[in-house]
Short mmCIF file of the C-alpha atoms (twelve columns), coordinates in Angstrom:
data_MODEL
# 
_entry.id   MODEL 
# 
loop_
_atom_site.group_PDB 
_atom_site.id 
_atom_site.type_symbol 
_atom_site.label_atom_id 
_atom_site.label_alt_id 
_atom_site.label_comp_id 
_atom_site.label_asym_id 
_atom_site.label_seq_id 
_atom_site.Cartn_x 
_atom_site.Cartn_y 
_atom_site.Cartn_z 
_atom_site.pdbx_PDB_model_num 
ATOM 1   C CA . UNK A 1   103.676 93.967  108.458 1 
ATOM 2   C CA . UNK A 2   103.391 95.736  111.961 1 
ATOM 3   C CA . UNK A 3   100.989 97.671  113.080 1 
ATOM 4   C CA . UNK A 4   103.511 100.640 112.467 1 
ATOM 5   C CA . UNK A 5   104.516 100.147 109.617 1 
ATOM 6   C CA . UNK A 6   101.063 100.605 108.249 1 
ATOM 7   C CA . UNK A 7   100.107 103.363 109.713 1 
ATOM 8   C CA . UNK A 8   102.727 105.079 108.297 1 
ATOM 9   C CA . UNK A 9   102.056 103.681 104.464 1 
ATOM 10  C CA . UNK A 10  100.006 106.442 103.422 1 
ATOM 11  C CA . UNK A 11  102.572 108.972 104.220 1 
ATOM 12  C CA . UNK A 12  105.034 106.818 102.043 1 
ATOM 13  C CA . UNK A 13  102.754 106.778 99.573  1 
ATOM 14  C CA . UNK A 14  102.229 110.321 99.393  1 
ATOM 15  C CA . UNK A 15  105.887 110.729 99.421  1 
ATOM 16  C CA . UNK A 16  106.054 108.536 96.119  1 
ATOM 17  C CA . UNK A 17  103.302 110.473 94.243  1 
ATOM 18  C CA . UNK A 18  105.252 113.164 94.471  1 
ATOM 19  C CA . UNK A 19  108.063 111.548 92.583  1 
ATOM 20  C CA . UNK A 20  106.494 110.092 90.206  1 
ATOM 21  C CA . UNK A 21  106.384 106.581 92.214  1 
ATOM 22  C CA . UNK A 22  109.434 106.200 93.543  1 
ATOM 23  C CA . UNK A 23  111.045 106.192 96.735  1 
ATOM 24  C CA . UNK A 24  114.776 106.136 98.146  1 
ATOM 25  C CA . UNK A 25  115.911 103.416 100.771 1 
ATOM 26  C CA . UNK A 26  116.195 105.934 102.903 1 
ATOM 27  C CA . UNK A 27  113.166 107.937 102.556 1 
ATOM 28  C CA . UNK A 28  111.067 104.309 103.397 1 
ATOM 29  C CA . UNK A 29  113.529 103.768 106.174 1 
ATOM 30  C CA . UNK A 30  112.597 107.796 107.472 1 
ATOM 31  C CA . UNK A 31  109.369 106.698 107.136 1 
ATOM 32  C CA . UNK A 32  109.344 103.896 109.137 1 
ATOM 33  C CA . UNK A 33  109.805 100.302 106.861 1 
ATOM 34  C CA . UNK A 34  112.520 97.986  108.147 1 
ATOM 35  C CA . UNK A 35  114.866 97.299  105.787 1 
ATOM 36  C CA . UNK A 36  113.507 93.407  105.836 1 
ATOM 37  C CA . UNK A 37  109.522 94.985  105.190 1 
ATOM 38  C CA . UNK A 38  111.966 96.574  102.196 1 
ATOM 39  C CA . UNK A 39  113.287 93.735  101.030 1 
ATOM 40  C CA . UNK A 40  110.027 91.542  101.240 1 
ATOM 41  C CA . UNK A 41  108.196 94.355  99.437  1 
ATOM 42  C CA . UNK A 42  111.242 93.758  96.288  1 
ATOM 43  C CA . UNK A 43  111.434 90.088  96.190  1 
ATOM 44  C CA . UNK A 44  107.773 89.632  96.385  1 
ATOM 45  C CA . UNK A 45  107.529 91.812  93.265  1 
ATOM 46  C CA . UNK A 46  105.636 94.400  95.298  1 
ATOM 47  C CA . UNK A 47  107.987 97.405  94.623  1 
ATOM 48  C CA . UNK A 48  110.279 97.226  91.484  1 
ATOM 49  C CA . UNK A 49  113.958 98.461  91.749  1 
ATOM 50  C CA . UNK A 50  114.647 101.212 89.510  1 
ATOM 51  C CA . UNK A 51  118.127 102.268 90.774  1 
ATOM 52  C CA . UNK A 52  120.559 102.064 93.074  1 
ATOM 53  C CA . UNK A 53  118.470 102.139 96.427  1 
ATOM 54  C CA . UNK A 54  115.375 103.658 94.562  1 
ATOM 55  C CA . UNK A 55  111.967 101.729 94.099  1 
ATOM 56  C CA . UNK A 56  109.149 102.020 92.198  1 
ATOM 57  C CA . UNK A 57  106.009 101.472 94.758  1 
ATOM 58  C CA . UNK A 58  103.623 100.583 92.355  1 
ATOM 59  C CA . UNK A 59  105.378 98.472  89.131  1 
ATOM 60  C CA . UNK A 60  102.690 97.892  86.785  1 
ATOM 61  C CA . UNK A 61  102.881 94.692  85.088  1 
ATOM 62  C CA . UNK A 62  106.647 94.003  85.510  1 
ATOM 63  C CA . UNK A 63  107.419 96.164  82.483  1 
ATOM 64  C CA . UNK A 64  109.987 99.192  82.549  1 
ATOM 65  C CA . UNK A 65  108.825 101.938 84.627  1 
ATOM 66  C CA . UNK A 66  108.193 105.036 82.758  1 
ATOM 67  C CA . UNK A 67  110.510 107.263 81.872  1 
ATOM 68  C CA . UNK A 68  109.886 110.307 84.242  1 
ATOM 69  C CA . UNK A 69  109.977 107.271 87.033  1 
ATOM 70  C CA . UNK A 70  113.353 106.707 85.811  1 
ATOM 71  C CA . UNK A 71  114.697 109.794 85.580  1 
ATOM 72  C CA . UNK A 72  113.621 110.841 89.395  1 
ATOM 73  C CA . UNK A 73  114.918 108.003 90.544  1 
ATOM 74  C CA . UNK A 74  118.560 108.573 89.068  1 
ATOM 75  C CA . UNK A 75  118.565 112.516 90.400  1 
ATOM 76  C CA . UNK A 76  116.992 110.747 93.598  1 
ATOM 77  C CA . UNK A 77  120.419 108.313 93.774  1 
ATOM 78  C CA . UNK A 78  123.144 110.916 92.277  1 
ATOM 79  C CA . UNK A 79  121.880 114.118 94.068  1 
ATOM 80  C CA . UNK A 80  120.605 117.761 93.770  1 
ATOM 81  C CA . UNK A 81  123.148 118.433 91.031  1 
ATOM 82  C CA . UNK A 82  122.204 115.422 88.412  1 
ATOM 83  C CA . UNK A 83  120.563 116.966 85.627  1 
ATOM 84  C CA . UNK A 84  118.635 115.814 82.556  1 
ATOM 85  C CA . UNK A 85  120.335 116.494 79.069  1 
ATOM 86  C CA . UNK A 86  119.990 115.499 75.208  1 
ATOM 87  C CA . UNK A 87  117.439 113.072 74.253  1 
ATOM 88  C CA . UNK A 88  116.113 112.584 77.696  1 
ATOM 89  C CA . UNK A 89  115.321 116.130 78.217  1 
ATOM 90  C CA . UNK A 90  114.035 115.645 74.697  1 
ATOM 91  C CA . UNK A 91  111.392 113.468 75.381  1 
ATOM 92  C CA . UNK A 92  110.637 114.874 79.167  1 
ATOM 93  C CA . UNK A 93  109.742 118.428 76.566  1 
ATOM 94  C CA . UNK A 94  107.596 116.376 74.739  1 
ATOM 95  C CA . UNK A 95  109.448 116.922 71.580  1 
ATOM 96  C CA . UNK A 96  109.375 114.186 69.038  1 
ATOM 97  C CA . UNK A 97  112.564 113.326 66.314  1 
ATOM 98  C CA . UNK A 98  114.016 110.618 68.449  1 
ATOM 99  C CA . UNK A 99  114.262 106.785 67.011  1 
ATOM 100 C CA . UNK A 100 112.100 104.449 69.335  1 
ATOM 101 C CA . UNK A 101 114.660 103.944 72.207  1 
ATOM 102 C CA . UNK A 102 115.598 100.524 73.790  1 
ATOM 103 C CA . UNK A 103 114.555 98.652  76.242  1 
ATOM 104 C CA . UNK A 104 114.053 100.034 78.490  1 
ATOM 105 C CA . UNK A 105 115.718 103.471 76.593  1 
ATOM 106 C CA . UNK A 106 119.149 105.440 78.140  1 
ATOM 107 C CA . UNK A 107 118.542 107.880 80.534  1 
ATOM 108 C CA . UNK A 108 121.116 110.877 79.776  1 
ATOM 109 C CA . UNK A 109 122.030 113.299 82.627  1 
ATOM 110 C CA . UNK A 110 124.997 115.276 83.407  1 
ATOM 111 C CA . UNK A 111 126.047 114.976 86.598  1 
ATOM 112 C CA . UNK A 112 130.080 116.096 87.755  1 
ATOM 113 C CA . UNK A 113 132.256 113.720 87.469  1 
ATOM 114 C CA . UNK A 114 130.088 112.319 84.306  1 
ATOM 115 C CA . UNK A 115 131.320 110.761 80.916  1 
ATOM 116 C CA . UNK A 116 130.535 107.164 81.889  1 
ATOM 117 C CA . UNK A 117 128.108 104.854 80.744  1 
ATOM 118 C CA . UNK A 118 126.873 101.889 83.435  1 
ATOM 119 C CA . UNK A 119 127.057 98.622  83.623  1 
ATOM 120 C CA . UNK A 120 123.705 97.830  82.567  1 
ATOM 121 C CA . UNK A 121 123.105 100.642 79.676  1 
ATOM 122 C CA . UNK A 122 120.742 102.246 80.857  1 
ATOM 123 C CA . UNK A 123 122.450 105.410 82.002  1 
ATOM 124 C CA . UNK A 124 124.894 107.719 80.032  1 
ATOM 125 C CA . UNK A 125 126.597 110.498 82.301  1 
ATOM 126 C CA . UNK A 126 127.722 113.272 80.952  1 
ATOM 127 C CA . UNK A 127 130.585 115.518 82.362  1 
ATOM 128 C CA . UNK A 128 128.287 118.464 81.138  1 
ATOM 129 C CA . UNK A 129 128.180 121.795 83.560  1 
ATOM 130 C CA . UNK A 130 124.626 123.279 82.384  1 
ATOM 131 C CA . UNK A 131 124.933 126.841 83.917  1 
ATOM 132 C CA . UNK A 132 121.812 127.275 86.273  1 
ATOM 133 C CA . UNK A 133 120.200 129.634 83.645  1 
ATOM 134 C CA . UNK A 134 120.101 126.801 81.560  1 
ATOM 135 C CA . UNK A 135 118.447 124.440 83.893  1 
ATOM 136 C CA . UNK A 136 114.807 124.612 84.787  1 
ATOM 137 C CA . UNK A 137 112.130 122.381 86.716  1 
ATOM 138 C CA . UNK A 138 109.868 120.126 85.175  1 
ATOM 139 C CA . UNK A 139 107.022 118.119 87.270  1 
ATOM 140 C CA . UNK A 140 109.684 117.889 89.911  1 
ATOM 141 C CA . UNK A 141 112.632 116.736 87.865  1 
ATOM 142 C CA . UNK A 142 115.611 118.506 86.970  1 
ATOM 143 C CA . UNK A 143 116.570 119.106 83.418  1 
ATOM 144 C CA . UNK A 144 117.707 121.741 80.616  1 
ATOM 145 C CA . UNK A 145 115.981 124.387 78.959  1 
ATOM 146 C CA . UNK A 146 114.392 123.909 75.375  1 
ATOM 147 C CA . UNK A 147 117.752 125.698 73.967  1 
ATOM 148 C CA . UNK A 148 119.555 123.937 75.710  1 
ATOM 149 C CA . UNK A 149 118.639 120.783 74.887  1 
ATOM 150 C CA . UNK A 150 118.644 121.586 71.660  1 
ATOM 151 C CA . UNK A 151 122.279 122.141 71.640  1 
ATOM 152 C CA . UNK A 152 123.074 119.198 73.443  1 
ATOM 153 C CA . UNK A 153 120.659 116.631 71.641  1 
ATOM 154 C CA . UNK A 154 122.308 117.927 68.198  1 
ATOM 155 C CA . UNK A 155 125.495 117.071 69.268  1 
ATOM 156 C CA . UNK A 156 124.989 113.325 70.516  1 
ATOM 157 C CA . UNK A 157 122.425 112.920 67.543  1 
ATOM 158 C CA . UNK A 158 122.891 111.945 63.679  1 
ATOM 159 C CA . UNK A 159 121.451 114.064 61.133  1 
ATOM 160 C CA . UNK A 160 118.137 112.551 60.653  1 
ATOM 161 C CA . UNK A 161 117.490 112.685 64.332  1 
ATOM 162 C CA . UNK A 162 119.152 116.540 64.806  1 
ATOM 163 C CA . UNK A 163 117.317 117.993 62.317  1 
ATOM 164 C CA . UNK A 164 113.874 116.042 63.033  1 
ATOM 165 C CA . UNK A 165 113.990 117.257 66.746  1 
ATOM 166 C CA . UNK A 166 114.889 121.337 65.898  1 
ATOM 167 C CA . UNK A 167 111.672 120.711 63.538  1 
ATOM 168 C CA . UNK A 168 109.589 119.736 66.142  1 
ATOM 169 C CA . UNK A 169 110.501 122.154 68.888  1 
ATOM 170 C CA . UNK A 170 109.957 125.038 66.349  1 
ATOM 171 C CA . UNK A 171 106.732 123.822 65.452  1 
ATOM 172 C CA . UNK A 172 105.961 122.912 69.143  1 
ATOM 173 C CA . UNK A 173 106.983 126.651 69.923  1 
ATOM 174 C CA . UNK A 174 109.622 125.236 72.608  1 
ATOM 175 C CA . UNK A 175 111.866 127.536 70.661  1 
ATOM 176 C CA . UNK A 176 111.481 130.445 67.926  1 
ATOM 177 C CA . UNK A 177 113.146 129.536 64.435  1 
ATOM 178 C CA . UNK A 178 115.143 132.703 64.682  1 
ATOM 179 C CA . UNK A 179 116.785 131.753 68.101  1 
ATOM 180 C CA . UNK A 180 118.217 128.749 65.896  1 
ATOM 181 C CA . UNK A 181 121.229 130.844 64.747  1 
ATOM 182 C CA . UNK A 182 122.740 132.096 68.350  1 
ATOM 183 C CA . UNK A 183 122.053 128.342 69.939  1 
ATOM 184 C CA . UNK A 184 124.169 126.747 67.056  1 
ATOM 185 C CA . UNK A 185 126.705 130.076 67.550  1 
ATOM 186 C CA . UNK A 186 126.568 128.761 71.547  1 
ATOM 187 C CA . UNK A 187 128.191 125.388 70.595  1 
ATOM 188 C CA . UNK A 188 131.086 126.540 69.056  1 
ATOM 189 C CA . UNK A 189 133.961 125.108 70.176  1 
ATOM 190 C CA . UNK A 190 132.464 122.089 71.903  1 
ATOM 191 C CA . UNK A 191 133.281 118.387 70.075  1 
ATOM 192 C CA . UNK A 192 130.981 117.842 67.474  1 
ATOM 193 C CA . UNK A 193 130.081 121.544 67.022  1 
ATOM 194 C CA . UNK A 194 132.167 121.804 63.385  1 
ATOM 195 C CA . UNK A 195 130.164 118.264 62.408  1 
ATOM 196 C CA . UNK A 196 126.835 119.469 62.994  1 
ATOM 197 C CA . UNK A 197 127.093 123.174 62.667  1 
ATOM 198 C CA . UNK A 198 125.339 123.013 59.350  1 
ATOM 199 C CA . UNK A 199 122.308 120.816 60.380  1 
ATOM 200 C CA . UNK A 200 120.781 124.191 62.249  1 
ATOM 201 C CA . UNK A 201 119.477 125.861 58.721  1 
ATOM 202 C CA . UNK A 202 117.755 122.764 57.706  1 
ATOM 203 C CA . UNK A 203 115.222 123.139 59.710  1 
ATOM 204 C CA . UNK A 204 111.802 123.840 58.999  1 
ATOM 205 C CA . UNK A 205 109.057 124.041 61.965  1 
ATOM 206 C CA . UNK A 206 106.198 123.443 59.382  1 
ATOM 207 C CA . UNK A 207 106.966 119.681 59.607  1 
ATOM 208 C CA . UNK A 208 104.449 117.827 61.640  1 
ATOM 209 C CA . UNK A 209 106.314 114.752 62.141  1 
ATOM 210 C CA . UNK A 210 109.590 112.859 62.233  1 
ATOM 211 C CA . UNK A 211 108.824 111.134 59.374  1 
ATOM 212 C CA . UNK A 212 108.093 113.911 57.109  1 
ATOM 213 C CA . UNK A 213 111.531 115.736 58.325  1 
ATOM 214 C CA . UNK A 214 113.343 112.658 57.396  1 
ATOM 215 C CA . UNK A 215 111.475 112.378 54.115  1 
ATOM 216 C CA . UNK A 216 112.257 115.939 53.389  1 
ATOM 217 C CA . UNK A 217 115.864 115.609 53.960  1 
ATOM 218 C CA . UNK A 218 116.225 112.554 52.189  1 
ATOM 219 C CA . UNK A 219 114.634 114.471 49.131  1 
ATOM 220 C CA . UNK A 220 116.977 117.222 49.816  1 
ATOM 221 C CA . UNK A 221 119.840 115.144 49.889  1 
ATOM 222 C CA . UNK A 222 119.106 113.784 46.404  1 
ATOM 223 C CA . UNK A 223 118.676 117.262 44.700  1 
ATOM 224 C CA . UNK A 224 114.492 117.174 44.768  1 
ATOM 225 C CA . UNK A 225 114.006 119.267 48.137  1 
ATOM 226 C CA . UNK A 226 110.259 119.542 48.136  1 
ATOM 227 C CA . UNK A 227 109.708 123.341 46.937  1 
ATOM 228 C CA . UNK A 228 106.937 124.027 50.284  1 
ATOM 229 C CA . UNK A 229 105.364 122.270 53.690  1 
ATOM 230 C CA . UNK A 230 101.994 122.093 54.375  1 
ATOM 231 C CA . UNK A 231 100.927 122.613 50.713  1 
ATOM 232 C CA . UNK A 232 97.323  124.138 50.501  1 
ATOM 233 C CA . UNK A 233 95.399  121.762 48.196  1 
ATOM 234 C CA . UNK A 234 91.862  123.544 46.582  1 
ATOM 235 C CA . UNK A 235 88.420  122.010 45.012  1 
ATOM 236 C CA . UNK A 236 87.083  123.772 42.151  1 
ATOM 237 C CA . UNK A 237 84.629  125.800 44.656  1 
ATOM 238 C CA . UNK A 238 87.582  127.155 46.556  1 
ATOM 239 C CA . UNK A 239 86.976  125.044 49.322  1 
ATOM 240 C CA . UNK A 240 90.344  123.663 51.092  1 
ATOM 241 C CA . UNK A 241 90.754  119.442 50.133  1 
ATOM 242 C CA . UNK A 242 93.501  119.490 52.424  1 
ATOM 243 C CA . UNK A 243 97.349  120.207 52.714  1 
ATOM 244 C CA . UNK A 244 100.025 117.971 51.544  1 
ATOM 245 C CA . UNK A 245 102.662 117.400 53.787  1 
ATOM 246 C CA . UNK A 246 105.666 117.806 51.150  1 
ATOM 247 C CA . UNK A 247 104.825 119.344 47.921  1 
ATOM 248 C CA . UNK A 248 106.747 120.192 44.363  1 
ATOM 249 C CA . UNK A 249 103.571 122.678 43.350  1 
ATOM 250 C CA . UNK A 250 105.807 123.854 39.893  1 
ATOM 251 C CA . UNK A 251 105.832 120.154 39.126  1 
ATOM 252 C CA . UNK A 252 102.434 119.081 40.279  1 
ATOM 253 C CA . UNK A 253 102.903 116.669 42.417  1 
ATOM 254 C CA . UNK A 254 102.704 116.201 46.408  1 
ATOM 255 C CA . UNK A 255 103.588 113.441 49.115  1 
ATOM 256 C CA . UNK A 256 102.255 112.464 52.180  1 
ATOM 257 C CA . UNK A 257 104.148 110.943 55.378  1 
ATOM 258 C CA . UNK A 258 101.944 108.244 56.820  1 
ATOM 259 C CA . UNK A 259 103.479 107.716 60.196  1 
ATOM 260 C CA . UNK A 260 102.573 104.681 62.905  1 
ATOM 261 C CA . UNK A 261 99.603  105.618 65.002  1 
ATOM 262 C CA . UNK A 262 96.634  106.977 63.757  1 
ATOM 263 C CA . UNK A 263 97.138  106.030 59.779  1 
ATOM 264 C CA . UNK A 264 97.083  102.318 61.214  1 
ATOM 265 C CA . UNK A 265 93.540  102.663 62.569  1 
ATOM 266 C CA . UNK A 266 90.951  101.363 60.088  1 
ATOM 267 C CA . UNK A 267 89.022  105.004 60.292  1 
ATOM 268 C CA . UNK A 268 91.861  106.702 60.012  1 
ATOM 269 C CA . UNK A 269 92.761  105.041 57.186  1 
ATOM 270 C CA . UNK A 270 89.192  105.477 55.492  1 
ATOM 271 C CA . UNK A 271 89.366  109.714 56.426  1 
ATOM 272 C CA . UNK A 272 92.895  109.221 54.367  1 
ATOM 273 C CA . UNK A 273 91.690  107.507 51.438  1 
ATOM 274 C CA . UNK A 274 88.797  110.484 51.032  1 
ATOM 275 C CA . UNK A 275 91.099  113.402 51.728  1 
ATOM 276 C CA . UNK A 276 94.031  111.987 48.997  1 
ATOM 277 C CA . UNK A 277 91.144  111.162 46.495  1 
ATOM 278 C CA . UNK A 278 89.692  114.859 47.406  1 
ATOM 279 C CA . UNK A 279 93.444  116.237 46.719  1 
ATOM 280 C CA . UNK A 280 93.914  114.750 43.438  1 
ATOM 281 C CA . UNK A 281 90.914  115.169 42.368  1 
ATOM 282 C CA . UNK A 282 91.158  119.013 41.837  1 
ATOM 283 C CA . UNK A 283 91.870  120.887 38.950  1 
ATOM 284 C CA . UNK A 284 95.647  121.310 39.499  1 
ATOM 285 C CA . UNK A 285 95.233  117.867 38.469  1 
ATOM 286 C CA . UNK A 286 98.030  116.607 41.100  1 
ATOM 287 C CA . UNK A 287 99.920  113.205 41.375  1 
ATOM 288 C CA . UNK A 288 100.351 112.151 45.224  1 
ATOM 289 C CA . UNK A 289 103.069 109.990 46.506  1 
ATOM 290 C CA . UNK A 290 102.453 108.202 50.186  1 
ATOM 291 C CA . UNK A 291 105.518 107.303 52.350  1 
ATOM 292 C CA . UNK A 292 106.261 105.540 55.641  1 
ATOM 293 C CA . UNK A 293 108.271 104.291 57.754  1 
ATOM 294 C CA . UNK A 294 109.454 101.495 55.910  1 
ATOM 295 C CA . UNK A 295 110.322 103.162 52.786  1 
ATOM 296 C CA . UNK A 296 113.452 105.527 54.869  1 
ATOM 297 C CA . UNK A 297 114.895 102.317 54.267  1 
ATOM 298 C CA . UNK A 298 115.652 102.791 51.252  1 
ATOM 299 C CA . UNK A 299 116.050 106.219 50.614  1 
ATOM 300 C CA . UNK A 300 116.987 106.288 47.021  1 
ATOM 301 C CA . UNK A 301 113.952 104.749 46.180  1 
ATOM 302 C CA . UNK A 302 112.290 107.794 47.431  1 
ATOM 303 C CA . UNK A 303 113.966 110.007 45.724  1 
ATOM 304 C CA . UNK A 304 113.595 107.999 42.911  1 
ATOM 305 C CA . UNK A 305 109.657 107.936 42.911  1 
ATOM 306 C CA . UNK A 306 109.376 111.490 43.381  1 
ATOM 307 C CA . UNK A 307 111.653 112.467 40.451  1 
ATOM 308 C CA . UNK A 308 109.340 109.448 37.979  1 
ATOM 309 C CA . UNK A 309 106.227 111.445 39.361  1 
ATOM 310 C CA . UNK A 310 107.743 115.255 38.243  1 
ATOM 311 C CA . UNK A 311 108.256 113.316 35.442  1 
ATOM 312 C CA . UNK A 312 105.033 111.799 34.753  1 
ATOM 313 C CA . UNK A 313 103.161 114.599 35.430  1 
ATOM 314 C CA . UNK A 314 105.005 117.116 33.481  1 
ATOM 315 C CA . UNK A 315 103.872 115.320 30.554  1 
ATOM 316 C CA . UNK A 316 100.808 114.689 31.457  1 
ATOM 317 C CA . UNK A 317 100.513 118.582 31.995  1 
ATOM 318 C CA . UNK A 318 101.796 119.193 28.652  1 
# 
């Protein structure tokens, strides 16, 4: 490397940061790398290509560069009026619902002249005009509003997913549960609108997870919706054992979602074990059902085990 060329790294560098690591062809060029320095810098494994003419500056590992890295580097290559829709604007929220993507996952963006997927998979365009009310400006990067995303991920979604992510951004506050209504009323008439149109009232912004949405609306969907959320479970001094994440109180019984993460870590699973045993120990005498992750595979047994346990403990109560 010349002389030059270093002395004008930093500024390159500083360019990056503020795109979350990435850097055009052209911006390096600007800044003073020859297009061999460029080269060397990719084949050597020194800067990763991310897109068209877009490089991340500092790959870590060789693995896929994180997802705000990806998405810059798309409105970096397609221009000011790229955009970042459905579940991509999803996760940039922080909203959760979303199966674990690919590898690495789709980035969705609407950008004119969209409704084309690319060679590789890893980009969907959409043909999708967001209104600049509708778009707002998120640690640099371009993408649309909580309602609007909502409307958008709904569409492209199935009904697991739809209803899992409205959960989450009500009880994220990203939206009010009331605004539900006049978003799904905003969709009319685009495709898909009539399919999920009825997905909106299903949600409930007292679920804490993806996994207890799903388990609620698989519960639903068998004719045993759980009769609350968030259940407040009490000792016999009035003190609070916990809340149940699903509950049938009438029918005393209650289930808990264990999701990946924490409930994998051996304290976390010892703090479970003495919060359930705390739950059902109490004097509304309550059977608990667990669930994860594995058992959405087969729904109807599900269903099934929470009808056995109304059963059970109705006659046990009687």
């Amino acid at each position: 490397m010349s002389e030059s060329e270093r002395s004008r790294l930093p500024g390159l560098r500083g360019l990056a940061a503020g795109q979350h690591g990435v850097v055009t062809r052209a911006q390096a060029l600007a800044c003073g790398l020859s297009r061999a320095r460029i080269d060397g810098l990719v084949r050597r494994g020194r800067w990763q290509r991310v897109h068209t003419g877009v490089y991340l500056v500092h790959p870590s590992g060789g693995g896929d560069p994180p997802l705000a890295a990806r998405v810059m580097a798309v409105q970096l290559a397609l221009g000011p009026s790229a955009v970042a829709v459905g579940p991509t604007a999803v996760r940039l929220w922080g909203l959760h619902g979303l199966p674990p993507g690919g590898a690495p996952e789709r980035v969705h963006v609407a950008v004119p002249g969209g409704g084309s997927s690319s060679a590789a998979g890893t980009l969907r365009r959409y043909a999708w005009r967001p209104p600049v009310g509708e778009v707002a400006v998120r640690g640099g990067i371009r993408l649309t509003t909580p309602g609007r995303t909502l409307r958008d991920a709904v569409l492209v979604s199935d009904r697991l997913t739809a209803v899992s992510i409205l959960d989450s951004a009500v009880q994220r506050g990203a939206v009010a549960a009331d605004q539900l209504p006049g978003l799904r009323t905003a969709n009319a008439g685009r495709p898909g609108a009539v399919r999920t149109g009825a997905w909106w009232s299903l949600a409930d912004g007292r679920a804490q997870s993806s996994l207890e949405s799903r388990i609620r609306l698989v519960c639903h969907d068998a004719g045993v919706p759980p009769e609350t959320l968030q259940y407040p479970v009490y000792r016999a001094d009035g003190t609070l054992a916990g809340r149940a994440d699903l509950a049938w109180p009438s029918r005393g019984v209650i289930a808990e979602a264990d999701g990946r993460g924490p409930h994998a870590l051996p304290e976390a699973l010892y703090v479970d074990r003495r919060r359930q045993n705390s739950m059902v120990s109490t004097p509304e005498r309550l059977v608990m059902l667990r669930f994860t992750w594995r058992d959405l595979q087969r729904p109807d047994e599900i269903a099934a085990a929470v009808r056995d346990a109304c059963r059970t403990s109705d006659r046990g109560r009687g």
